[in-house]
Amino acid sequence: MKAWLACRVLAAGLVSFVAVAGCGVRPSDVIPAGDPPSGGVAPTATITLYLVKNGRLDAVTRPRPRHRPLFKADTLALLAAGPTGKEQARGFTTDVPGEAGPFSVTVKPDGHLVVTLSTPAGELSALAVDQIVCTAAALAPENPTQVTVLGAGQSIGPRECPE
């Protein structure tokens, strides 16, 4: 009886080996698959704002909020809100007036950004326009980005960040 069981186990093993070895799959070389995947990447842990220090633009990073999405318009609203206490202590200011918000940001098919303000664009200082242009451009996946600032029927740009 034990011999019969051993024969059955041996036969089952032999059938399995023949099935695996003779399944018709031939070895092949590496098959090229084209370009690697592309697309959006996970958002960074920080955001970049362009504030003013000693009359010039200066990039400042802040932590990105963890528990809610941060839209492009939200980042521009941070410019109008001004520097944090720590940033003020380091000499940072903003030329973007608080009443410039709320902002909206439209991305054109060619990547061009259009930032719409709640105040006339022509009333902004040159530094305020540069703050908006540079901060908006920093949000774009590819730099340099053309940015147009619109407000109350007035348009400035398209421009690239001068920094």
Short mmCIF file of C-alpha atoms in Angstrom, two decimals:
data_model
loop_
_atom_site.label_atom_id
_atom_site.label_comp_id
_atom_site.label_asym_id
_atom_site.label_seq_id
_atom_site.Cartn_x
_atom_site.Cartn_y
_atom_site.Cartn_z
CA MET A 1 0.00 0.00 0.00
CA LYS A 2 2.83 2.36 0.85
CA ALA A 3 4.47 1.59 -2.49
CA TRP A 4 1.24 2.47 -4.27
CA LEU A 5 1.06 5.85 -2.46
CA ALA A 6 4.72 6.56 -3.27
CA CYS A 7 4.05 5.83 -6.96
CA ARG A 8 1.07 8.18 -6.99
CA VAL A 9 3.08 11.00 -5.36
CA LEU A 10 5.96 10.41 -7.80
CA ALA A 11 3.56 10.39 -10.77
CA ALA A 12 1.87 13.61 -9.62
CA GLY A 13 5.26 15.27 -9.20
CA LEU A 14 6.38 14.12 -12.65
CA VAL A 15 3.18 15.40 -14.29
CA SER A 16 3.58 18.76 -12.54
CA PHE A 17 7.22 19.02 -13.65
CA VAL A 18 6.37 18.21 -17.28
CA ALA A 19 3.49 20.71 -17.26
CA VAL A 20 5.67 23.51 -15.94
CA ALA A 21 8.70 22.69 -18.08
CA GLY A 22 6.76 22.23 -21.28
CA CYS A 23 4.19 25.00 -21.10
CA GLY A 24 5.45 26.63 -24.30
CA VAL A 25 6.91 29.82 -22.84
CA ARG A 26 10.19 30.55 -24.54
CA PRO A 27 12.90 32.73 -23.05
CA SER A 28 13.12 36.21 -24.54
CA ASP A 29 15.19 39.37 -24.34
CA VAL A 30 14.07 42.49 -22.50
CA ILE A 31 11.13 44.06 -24.31
CA PRO A 32 11.28 47.88 -24.54
CA ALA A 33 8.16 49.52 -23.12
CA GLY A 34 8.61 53.17 -24.11
CA ASP A 35 8.96 56.21 -21.91
CA PRO A 36 8.63 56.01 -18.13
CA PRO A 37 5.37 57.14 -16.54
CA SER A 38 4.78 60.86 -16.32
CA GLY A 39 2.18 63.12 -14.79
CA GLY A 40 1.52 64.98 -11.61
CA VAL A 41 3.67 64.49 -8.58
CA ALA A 42 2.73 64.61 -4.96
CA PRO A 43 2.58 68.16 -3.65
CA THR A 44 5.62 69.42 -1.84
CA ALA A 45 5.57 69.89 1.90
CA THR A 46 6.18 73.64 1.55
CA ILE A 47 4.83 76.57 -0.43
CA THR A 48 6.88 79.46 -1.76
CA LEU A 49 5.74 83.05 -1.35
CA TYR A 50 7.57 86.08 -2.66
CA LEU A 51 7.62 88.77 0.01
CA VAL A 52 9.46 92.10 0.09
CA LYS A 53 12.59 92.73 2.14
CA ASN A 54 14.64 95.91 1.83
CA GLY A 55 12.64 96.92 -1.26
CA ARG A 56 13.37 93.69 -3.15
CA LEU A 57 11.60 90.40 -3.74
CA ASP A 58 12.70 87.51 -1.56
CA ALA A 59 11.38 83.93 -1.64
CA VAL A 60 10.02 82.63 1.66
CA THR A 61 8.88 79.06 2.28
CA ARG A 62 6.06 78.10 4.59
CA PRO A 63 4.75 74.66 5.53
CA ARG A 64 1.82 73.46 3.45
CA PRO A 65 -1.37 72.82 5.46
CA ARG A 66 -1.67 69.09 6.09
CA HIS A 67 -5.38 68.59 6.56
CA ARG A 68 -6.86 70.53 3.66
CA PRO A 69 -6.01 71.21 0.04
CA LEU A 70 -4.29 74.50 -0.75
CA PHE A 71 -5.44 76.01 -4.02
CA LYS A 72 -3.42 78.48 -6.10
CA ALA A 73 -5.77 81.31 -5.11
CA ASP A 74 -5.28 80.43 -1.41
CA THR A 75 -1.53 80.86 -1.77
CA LEU A 76 -2.00 84.28 -3.37
CA ALA A 77 -4.34 85.24 -0.52
CA LEU A 78 -1.41 84.60 1.84
CA LEU A 79 0.43 87.44 0.05
CA ALA A 80 -2.43 89.84 0.76
CA ALA A 81 -2.58 88.67 4.38
CA GLY A 82 1.04 89.68 4.79
CA PRO A 83 4.01 88.13 6.54
CA THR A 84 3.77 86.07 9.70
CA GLY A 85 5.11 87.49 12.96
CA LYS A 86 8.39 85.63 12.50
CA GLU A 87 8.69 86.91 8.93
CA GLN A 88 7.99 90.47 10.08
CA ALA A 89 10.70 90.12 12.73
CA ARG A 90 13.10 89.16 9.93
CA GLY A 91 12.16 92.33 8.00
CA PHE A 92 9.64 90.98 5.48
CA THR A 93 6.64 92.99 4.26
CA THR A 94 4.14 92.77 1.40
CA ASP A 95 3.09 95.30 -1.20
CA VAL A 96 -0.03 93.30 -2.11
CA PRO A 97 -2.99 95.11 -0.51
CA GLY A 98 -5.45 93.09 1.55
CA GLU A 99 -8.34 94.26 -0.62
CA ALA A 100 -6.74 92.67 -3.71
CA GLY A 101 -8.32 89.35 -2.70
CA PRO A 102 -10.14 87.17 -3.20
CA PHE A 103 -8.05 85.93 -6.10
CA SER A 104 -8.82 83.47 -8.84
CA VAL A 105 -6.28 81.65 -10.97
CA THR A 106 -6.97 80.24 -14.42
CA VAL A 107 -4.51 77.92 -16.14
CA LYS A 108 -4.59 78.19 -19.93
CA PRO A 109 -3.87 75.10 -22.08
CA ASP A 110 -0.35 76.37 -22.86
CA GLY A 111 0.42 76.70 -19.12
CA HIS A 112 -0.07 80.47 -19.06
CA LEU A 113 -1.56 81.61 -15.73
CA VAL A 114 -4.15 84.37 -15.43
CA VAL A 115 -4.53 85.81 -11.92
CA THR A 116 -7.69 87.84 -11.38
CA LEU A 117 -7.83 90.34 -8.52
CA SER A 118 -10.71 92.12 -6.82
CA THR A 119 -9.07 95.54 -7.33
CA PRO A 120 -7.81 97.38 -10.43
CA ALA A 121 -4.56 95.79 -11.57
CA GLY A 122 -3.21 99.18 -12.63
CA GLU A 123 -3.31 100.43 -9.03
CA LEU A 124 -0.80 97.82 -7.83
CA SER A 125 2.81 98.80 -7.23
CA ALA A 126 5.46 97.19 -9.42
CA LEU A 127 6.61 95.15 -6.40
CA ALA A 128 3.06 93.91 -5.74
CA VAL A 129 2.73 92.76 -9.36
CA ASP A 130 6.10 91.01 -9.13
CA GLN A 131 5.06 89.33 -5.86
CA ILE A 132 1.90 88.00 -7.51
CA VAL A 133 3.68 86.94 -10.71
CA CYS A 134 6.53 85.16 -8.90
CA THR A 135 4.29 83.44 -6.33
CA ALA A 136 1.89 82.26 -9.05
CA ALA A 137 4.80 81.06 -11.21
CA ALA A 138 6.24 79.11 -8.25
CA LEU A 139 2.95 77.17 -8.12
CA ALA A 140 3.26 76.06 -11.74
CA PRO A 141 4.75 72.63 -12.40
CA GLU A 142 7.17 74.00 -14.99
CA ASN A 143 9.04 77.29 -14.73
CA PRO A 144 9.34 79.84 -16.23
CA THR A 145 5.64 80.49 -16.54
CA GLN A 146 3.92 83.45 -18.16
CA VAL A 147 1.51 85.20 -15.78
CA THR A 148 -1.06 87.88 -16.56
CA VAL A 149 -2.60 89.91 -13.74
CA LEU A 150 -6.18 91.13 -14.32
CA GLY A 151 -8.34 93.35 -12.18
CA ALA A 152 -11.29 95.69 -12.83
CA GLY A 153 -10.81 95.50 -16.58
CA GLN A 154 -7.10 96.30 -16.39
CA SER A 155 -4.41 93.85 -17.48
CA ILE A 156 -0.70 93.62 -16.70
CA GLY A 157 1.40 91.10 -18.58
CA PRO A 158 1.98 88.45 -19.63
CA ARG A 159 5.16 88.47 -17.57
CA GLU A 160 7.69 86.06 -16.15
CA CYS A 161 9.07 86.27 -12.64
CA PRO A 162 12.08 88.61 -12.67
CA GLU A 163 13.80 86.57 -9.95
#
